[in-house]
Coordinates of C-alpha atoms and ligand atoms in Angstrom, one line a residue:
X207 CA 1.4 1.6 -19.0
X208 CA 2.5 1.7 -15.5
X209 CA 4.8 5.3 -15.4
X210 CA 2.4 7.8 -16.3
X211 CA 1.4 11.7 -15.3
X212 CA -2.4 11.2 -14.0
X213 CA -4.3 15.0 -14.1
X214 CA -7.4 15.0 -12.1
X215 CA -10.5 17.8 -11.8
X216 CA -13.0 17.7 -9.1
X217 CA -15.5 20.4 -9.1
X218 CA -18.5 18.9 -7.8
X219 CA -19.1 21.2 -5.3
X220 CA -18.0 24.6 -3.7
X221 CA -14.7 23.5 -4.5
X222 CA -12.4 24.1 -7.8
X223 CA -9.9 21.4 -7.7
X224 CA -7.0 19.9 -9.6
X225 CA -4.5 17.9 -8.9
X226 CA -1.2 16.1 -10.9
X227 CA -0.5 12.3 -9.8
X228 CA 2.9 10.6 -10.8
X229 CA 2.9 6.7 -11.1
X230 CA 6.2 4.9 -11.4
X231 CA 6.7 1.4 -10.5
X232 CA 3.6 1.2 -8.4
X233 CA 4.7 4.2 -6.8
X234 CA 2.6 7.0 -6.8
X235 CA 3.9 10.3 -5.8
X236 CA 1.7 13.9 -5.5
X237 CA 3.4 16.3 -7.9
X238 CA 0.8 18.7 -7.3
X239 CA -2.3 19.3 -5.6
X240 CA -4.5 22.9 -5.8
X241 CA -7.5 23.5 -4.3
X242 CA -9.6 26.9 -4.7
X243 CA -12.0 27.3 -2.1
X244 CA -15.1 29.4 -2.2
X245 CA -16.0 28.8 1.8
X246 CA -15.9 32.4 2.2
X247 CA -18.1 33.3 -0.5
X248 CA -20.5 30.7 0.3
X249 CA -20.2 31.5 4.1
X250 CA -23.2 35.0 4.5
X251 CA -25.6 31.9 2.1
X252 CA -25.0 29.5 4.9
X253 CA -24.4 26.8 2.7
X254 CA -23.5 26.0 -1.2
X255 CA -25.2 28.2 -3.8
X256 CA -25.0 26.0 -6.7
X257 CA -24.8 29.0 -9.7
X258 CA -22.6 31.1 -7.8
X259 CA -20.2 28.1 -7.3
X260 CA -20.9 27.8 -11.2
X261 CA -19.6 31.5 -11.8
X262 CA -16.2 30.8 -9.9
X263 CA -15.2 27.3 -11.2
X264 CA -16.1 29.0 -14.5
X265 CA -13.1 31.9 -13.2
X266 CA -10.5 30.0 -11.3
X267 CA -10.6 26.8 -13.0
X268 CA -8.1 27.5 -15.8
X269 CA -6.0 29.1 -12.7
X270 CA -6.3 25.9 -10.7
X271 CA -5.3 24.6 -13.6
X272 CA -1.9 26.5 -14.3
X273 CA -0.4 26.5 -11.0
X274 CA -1.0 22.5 -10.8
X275 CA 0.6 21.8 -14.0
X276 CA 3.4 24.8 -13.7
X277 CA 6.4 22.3 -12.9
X278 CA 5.4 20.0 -15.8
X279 CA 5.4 20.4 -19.7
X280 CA 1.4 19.6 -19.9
X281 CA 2.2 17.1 -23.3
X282 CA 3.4 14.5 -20.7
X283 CA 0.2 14.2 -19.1
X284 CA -1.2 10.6 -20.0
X285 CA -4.2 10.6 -18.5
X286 CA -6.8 12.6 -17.0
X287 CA -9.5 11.6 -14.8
X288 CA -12.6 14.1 -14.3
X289 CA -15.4 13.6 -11.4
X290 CA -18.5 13.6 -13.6
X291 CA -21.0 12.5 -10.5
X292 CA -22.2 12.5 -8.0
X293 CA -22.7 16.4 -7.1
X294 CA -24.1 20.1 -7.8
X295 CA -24.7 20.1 -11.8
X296 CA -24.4 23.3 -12.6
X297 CA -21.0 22.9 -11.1
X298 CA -20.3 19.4 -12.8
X299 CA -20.6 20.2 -16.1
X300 CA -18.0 23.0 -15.6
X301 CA -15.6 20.7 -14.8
X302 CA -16.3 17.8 -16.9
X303 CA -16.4 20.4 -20.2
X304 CA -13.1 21.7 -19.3
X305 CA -11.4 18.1 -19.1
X306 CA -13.2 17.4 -22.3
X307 CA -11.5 20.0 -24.0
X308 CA -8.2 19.6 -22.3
X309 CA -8.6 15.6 -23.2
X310 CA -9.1 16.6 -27.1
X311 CA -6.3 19.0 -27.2
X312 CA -3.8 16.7 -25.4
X313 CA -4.9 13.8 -27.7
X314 CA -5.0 12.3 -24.3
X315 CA -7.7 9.8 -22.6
X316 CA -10.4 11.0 -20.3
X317 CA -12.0 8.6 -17.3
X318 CA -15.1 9.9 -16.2
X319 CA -14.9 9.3 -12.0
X320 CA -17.3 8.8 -9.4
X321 CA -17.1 11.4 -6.4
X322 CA -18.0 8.8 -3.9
X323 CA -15.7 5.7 -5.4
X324 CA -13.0 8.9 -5.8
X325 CA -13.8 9.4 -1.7
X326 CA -13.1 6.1 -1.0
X327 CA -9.8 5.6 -2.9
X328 CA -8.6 8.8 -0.8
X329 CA -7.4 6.2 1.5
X330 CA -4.4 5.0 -0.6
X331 CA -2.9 8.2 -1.3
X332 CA 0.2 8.7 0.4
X333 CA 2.6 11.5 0.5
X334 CA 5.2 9.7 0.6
X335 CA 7.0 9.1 -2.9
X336 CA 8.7 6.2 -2.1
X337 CA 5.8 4.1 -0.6
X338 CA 4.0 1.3 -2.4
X339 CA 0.1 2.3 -2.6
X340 CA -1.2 0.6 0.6
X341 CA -4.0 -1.3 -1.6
X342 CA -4.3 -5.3 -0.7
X343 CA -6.9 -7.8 -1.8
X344 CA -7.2 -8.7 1.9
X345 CA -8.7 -5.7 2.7
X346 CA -12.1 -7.1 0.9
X347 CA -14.7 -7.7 1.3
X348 CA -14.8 -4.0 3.5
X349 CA -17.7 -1.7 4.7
X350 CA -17.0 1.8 3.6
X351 CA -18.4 4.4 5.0
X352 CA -18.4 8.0 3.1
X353 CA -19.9 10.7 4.7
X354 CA -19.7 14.3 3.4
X355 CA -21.9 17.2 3.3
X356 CA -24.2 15.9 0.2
X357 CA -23.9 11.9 0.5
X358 CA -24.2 9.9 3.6
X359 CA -23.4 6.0 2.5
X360 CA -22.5 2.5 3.4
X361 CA -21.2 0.3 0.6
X362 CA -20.1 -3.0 0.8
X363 CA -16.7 -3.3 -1.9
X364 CA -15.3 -6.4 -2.5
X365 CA -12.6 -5.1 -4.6
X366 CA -11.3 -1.6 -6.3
X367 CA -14.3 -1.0 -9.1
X368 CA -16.8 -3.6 -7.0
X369 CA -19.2 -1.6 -4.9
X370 CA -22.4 -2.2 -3.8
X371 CA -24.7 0.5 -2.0
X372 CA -26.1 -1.1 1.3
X373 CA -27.5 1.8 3.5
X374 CA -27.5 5.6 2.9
X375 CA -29.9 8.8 4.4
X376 CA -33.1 8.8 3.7
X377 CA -32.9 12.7 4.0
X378 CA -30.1 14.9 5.1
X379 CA -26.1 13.6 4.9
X380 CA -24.4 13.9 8.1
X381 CA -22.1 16.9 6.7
X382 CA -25.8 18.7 6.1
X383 CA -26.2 18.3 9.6
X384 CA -23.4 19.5 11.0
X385 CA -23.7 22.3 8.6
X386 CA -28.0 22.9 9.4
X387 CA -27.0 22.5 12.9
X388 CA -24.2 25.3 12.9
X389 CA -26.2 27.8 11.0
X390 CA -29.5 27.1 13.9
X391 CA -26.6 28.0 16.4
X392 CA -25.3 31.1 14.2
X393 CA -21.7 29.5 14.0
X394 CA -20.9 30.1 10.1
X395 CA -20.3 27.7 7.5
X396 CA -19.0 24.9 7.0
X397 CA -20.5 23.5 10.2
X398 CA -18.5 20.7 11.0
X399 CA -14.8 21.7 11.8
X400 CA -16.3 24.6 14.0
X401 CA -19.0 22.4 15.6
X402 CA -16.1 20.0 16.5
X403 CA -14.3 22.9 17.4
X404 CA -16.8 24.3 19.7
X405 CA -17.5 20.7 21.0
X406 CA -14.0 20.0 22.1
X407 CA -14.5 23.3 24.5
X408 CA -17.4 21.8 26.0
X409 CA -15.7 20.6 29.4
X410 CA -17.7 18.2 31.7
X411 CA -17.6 19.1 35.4
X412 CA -16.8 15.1 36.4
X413 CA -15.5 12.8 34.0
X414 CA -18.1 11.1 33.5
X415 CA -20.5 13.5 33.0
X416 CA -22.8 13.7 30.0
X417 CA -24.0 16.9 28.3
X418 CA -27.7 17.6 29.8
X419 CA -29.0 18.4 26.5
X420 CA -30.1 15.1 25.2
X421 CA -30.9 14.5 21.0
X422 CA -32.2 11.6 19.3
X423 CA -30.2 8.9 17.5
X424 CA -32.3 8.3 14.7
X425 CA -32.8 4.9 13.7
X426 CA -29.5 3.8 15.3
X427 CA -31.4 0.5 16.3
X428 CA -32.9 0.0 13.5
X429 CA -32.4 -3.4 11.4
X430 CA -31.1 -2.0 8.3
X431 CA -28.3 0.1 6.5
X432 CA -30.0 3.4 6.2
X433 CA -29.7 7.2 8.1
X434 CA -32.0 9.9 8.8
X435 CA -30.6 13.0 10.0
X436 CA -32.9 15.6 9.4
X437 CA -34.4 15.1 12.3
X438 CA -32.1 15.4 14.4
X439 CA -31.5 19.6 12.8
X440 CA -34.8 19.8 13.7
X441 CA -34.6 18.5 17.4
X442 CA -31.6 20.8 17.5
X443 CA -33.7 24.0 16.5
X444 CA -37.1 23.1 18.9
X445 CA -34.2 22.2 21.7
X446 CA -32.7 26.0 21.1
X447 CA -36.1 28.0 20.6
X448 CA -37.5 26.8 23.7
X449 CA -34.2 25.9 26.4
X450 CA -34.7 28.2 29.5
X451 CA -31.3 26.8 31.0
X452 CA -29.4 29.1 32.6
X453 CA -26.0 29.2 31.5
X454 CA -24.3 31.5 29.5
X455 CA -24.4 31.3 26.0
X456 CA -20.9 29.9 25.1
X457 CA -21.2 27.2 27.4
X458 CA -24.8 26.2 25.9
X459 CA -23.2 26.2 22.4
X460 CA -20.4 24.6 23.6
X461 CA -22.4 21.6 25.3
X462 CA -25.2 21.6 22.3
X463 CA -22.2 20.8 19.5
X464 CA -20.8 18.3 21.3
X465 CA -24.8 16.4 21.9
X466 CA -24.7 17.0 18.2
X467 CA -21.5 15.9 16.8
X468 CA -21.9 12.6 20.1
X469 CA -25.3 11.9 18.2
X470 CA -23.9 11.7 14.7
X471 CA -21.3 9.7 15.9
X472 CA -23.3 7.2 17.8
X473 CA -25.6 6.9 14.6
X474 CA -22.3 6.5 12.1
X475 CA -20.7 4.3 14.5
X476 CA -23.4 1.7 15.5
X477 CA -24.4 1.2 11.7
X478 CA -21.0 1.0 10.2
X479 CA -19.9 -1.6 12.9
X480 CA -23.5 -3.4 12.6
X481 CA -22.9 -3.9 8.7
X482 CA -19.2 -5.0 9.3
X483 CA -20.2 -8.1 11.6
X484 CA -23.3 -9.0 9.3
X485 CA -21.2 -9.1 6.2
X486 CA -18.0 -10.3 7.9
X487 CA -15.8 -7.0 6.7
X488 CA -12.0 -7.8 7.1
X489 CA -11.4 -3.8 6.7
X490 CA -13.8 -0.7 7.8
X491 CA -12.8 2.1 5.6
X492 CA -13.9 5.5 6.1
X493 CA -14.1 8.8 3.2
X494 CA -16.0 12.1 2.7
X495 CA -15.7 15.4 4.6
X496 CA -16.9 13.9 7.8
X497 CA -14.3 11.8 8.4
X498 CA -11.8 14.5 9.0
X499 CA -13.6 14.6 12.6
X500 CA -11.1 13.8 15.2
X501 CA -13.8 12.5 17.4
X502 CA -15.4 10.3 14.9
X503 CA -11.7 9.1 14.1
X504 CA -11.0 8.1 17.4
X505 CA -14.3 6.7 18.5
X506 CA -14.2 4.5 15.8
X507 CA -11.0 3.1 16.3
X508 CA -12.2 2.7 20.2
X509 CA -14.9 0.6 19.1
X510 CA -13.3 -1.6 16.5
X511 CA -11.1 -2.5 18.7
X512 CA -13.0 -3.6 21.3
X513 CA -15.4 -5.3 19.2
X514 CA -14.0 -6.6 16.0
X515 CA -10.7 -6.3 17.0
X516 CA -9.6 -8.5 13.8
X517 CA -11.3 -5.6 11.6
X518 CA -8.6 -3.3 9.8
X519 CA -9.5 0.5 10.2
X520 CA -8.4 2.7 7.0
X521 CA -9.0 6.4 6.9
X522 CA -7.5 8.5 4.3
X523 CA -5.4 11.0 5.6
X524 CA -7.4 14.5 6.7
X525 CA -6.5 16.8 3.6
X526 CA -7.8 13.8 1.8
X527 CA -11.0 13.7 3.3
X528 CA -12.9 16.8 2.4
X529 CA -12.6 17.4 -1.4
X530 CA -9.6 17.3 -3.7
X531 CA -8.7 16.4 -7.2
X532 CA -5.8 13.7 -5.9
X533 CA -8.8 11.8 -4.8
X534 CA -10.1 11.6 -8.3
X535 CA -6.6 11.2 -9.9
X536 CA -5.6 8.2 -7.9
X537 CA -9.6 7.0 -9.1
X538 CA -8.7 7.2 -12.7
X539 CA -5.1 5.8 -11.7
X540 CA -7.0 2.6 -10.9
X541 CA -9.1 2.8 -13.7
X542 CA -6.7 3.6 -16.1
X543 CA -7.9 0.6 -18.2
X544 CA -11.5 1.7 -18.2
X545 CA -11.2 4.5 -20.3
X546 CA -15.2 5.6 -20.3
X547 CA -16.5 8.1 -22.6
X548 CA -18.6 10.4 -20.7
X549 CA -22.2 10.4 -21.7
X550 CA -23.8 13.9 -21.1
X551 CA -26.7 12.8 -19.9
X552 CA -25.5 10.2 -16.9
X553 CA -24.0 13.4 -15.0
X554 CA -25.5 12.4 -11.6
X555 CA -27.2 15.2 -9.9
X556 CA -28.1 16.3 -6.7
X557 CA -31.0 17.4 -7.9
X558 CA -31.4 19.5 -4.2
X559 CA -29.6 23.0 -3.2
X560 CA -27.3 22.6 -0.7
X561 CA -28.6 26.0 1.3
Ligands
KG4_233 O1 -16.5 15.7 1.1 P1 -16.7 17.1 1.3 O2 -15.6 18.1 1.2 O3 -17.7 17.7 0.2 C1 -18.8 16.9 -0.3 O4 -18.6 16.0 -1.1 O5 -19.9 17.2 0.2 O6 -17.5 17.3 2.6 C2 -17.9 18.5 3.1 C3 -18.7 18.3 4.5 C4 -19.3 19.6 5.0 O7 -20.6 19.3 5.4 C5 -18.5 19.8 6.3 O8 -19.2 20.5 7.3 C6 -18.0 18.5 6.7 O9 -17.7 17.8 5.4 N1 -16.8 18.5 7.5 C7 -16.7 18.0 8.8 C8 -15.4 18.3 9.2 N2 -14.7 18.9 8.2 C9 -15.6 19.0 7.1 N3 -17.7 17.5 9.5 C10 -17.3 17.2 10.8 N4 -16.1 17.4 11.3 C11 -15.1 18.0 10.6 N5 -13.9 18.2 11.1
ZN234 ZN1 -16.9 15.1 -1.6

């Protein structure tokens, strides 16, 4: 079945998401694409409280749900796709049970979709109706990279549905940094856009110049795939507690969020590009939060082009990067043959709190 109305749900996080996917001919186009955000609620916590996030998918999901689906007679939905892991469980389930029931009333299938697989298949979704989806077998075997505020991974894919996990954190994900880091410096949350924010502000007097605060890379030169960034947050609060410096105090945030975001960078960078020359990667593709950075964008493009120039450089466009139900509806797109029954108890957790 290749025309078909592809319904996806993503609420594996802070985020109540749905989303309505039109296939024709290869063509994919984005009917519709709703996202409810609790960043405000969320914000005074500092990070993700996993049972209040609960009590609002619980509220706007059926909302989300409406306005996505308002332009179409929901019987000609063929498929849905649902993320039922990685993520916050509490806010899973909610999710997962309401494409269940939708799935049963429709009479229609349900594929059960993985967040991170979902982050990395961001990267064919266009907005433009007309275009073919930018997929291509010579884009394999690839290094992806998906970095977000709970997962911080490198997988080797050799095809759509063909992953296999090379390096992630041993601790906190990058976004986890960015987020620690901001609420050490009192900035609010989420940390990263206003870190980057903050960080493009930071002027150097010559060009040249470097900021004076200097963090760790940790294990950067390392010889294998993995991260570690909780150090790092930790550097970052000693470094504040105990700098004497003598500049005022927007400059010192200013000049501290761009060591940070330079430090994850470095880190993300040098491994990514590492794991692309040792397993000869013909594409670098990136997904997750993180990698709606500009820096990080940029920088990488810099650096693959200087050293494997031959490399192709995919990242999905930036409302694709943090979290959204197209993602996941593209995912199940893909999968459309796979219809998978979810099993209740493979729901992958994050068995940690995000605050
Ligand atoms: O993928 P995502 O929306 O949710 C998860 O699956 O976790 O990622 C959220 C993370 C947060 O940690 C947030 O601070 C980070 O992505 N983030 C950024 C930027 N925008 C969002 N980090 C750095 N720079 C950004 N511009
Ligand atoms: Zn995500």
């Amino acid at each position: 079945m290749n025309n078909m109305n592809v319904l996806g749900v993503d609420t594996s996080c802070d985020d109540t998401c749905v989303a309505l996917l039109k296939s024709e001919n290869s063509k994919l186009e984005i009917l519709s694409n709703v996202i409810s955000s609790q960043v405000k609620l969320h914000a005074k916590y500092g990070g993700v409280y996993p049972f209040l996030a609960k009590r609002e998918h619980i509220k706007n999901l059926p909302l989300v749900f409406r306005k996505a689906t308002k332009n179409i007679d929901v019987s000609k939905i063929n498929l849905i796709g649902v993320t039922n892991g990685p993520g916050l469980e509490p806010c899973l389930w909610q999710g997962v049970n309401f494409a269940k029931d939708l799935s049963e009333k429709l009479k229609k299938p349900l594929v059960s979709v993985n967040h991170i697989e979902a982050h990395i298949l961001a990267n064919f979704i266009s907005e433009n109706p007309k275009s073919y989806i930018l997929y291509s077998k010579f884009l394999f075997p690839s290094v992806c990279l998906v970095v977000s505020g709970g997962h911080t991974q490198l997988i080797l894919m050799k095809d759509i549905g063909k992953y296999e996990l090379i390096g992630e954190t041993r601790d906190d994900a990058a976004g986890e940094c960015f987020d620690k880091a901001a609420r050490i410096l009192g900035l609010g949350y989420p940390g990263g856009p206003v870190i980057a924010q903050q960080a493009a502000r930071w002027k150097p007097e010559t060009r040249n110049q470097k900021p004076e605060i200097k963090l760790p890379r940790p294990m950067m030169y390392q010889k294998n795939y993995d991260f570690s960034f909780s150090g790092l947050k930790t550097a970052v609060l000693y470094r504040v507690k105990s700098d004497k410096r003598q500049v005022t105090r927007e400059k010192y945030i200013q000049e501290m969020c761009a060591e940070v975001q330079q430090a994850i960078i470095d880190v993300l960078i040098h491994k990514t590009i590492k794991a692309a020359k040792d397993f000869k990667a013909k594409s670098i593709i990136l997904g997750g939060g993180v990698a709606a950075n500009d820096e990080l964008r940029k920088q990488f493009k810099e650096k693959i082009q200087k050293e494997i120039p031959n490399t192709k450089y995919l990242i999905p466009d930036i409302k694709f990067c943090t979290d959204n139900a197209v993602m996941v509806a593209i995912t199940a797109y893909f999968h459309r043959q796979e219809v998978k029954r979810i099993n209740w108890k493979k729901v992958e957790v994050d068995a940690n709190l995000r605050i």
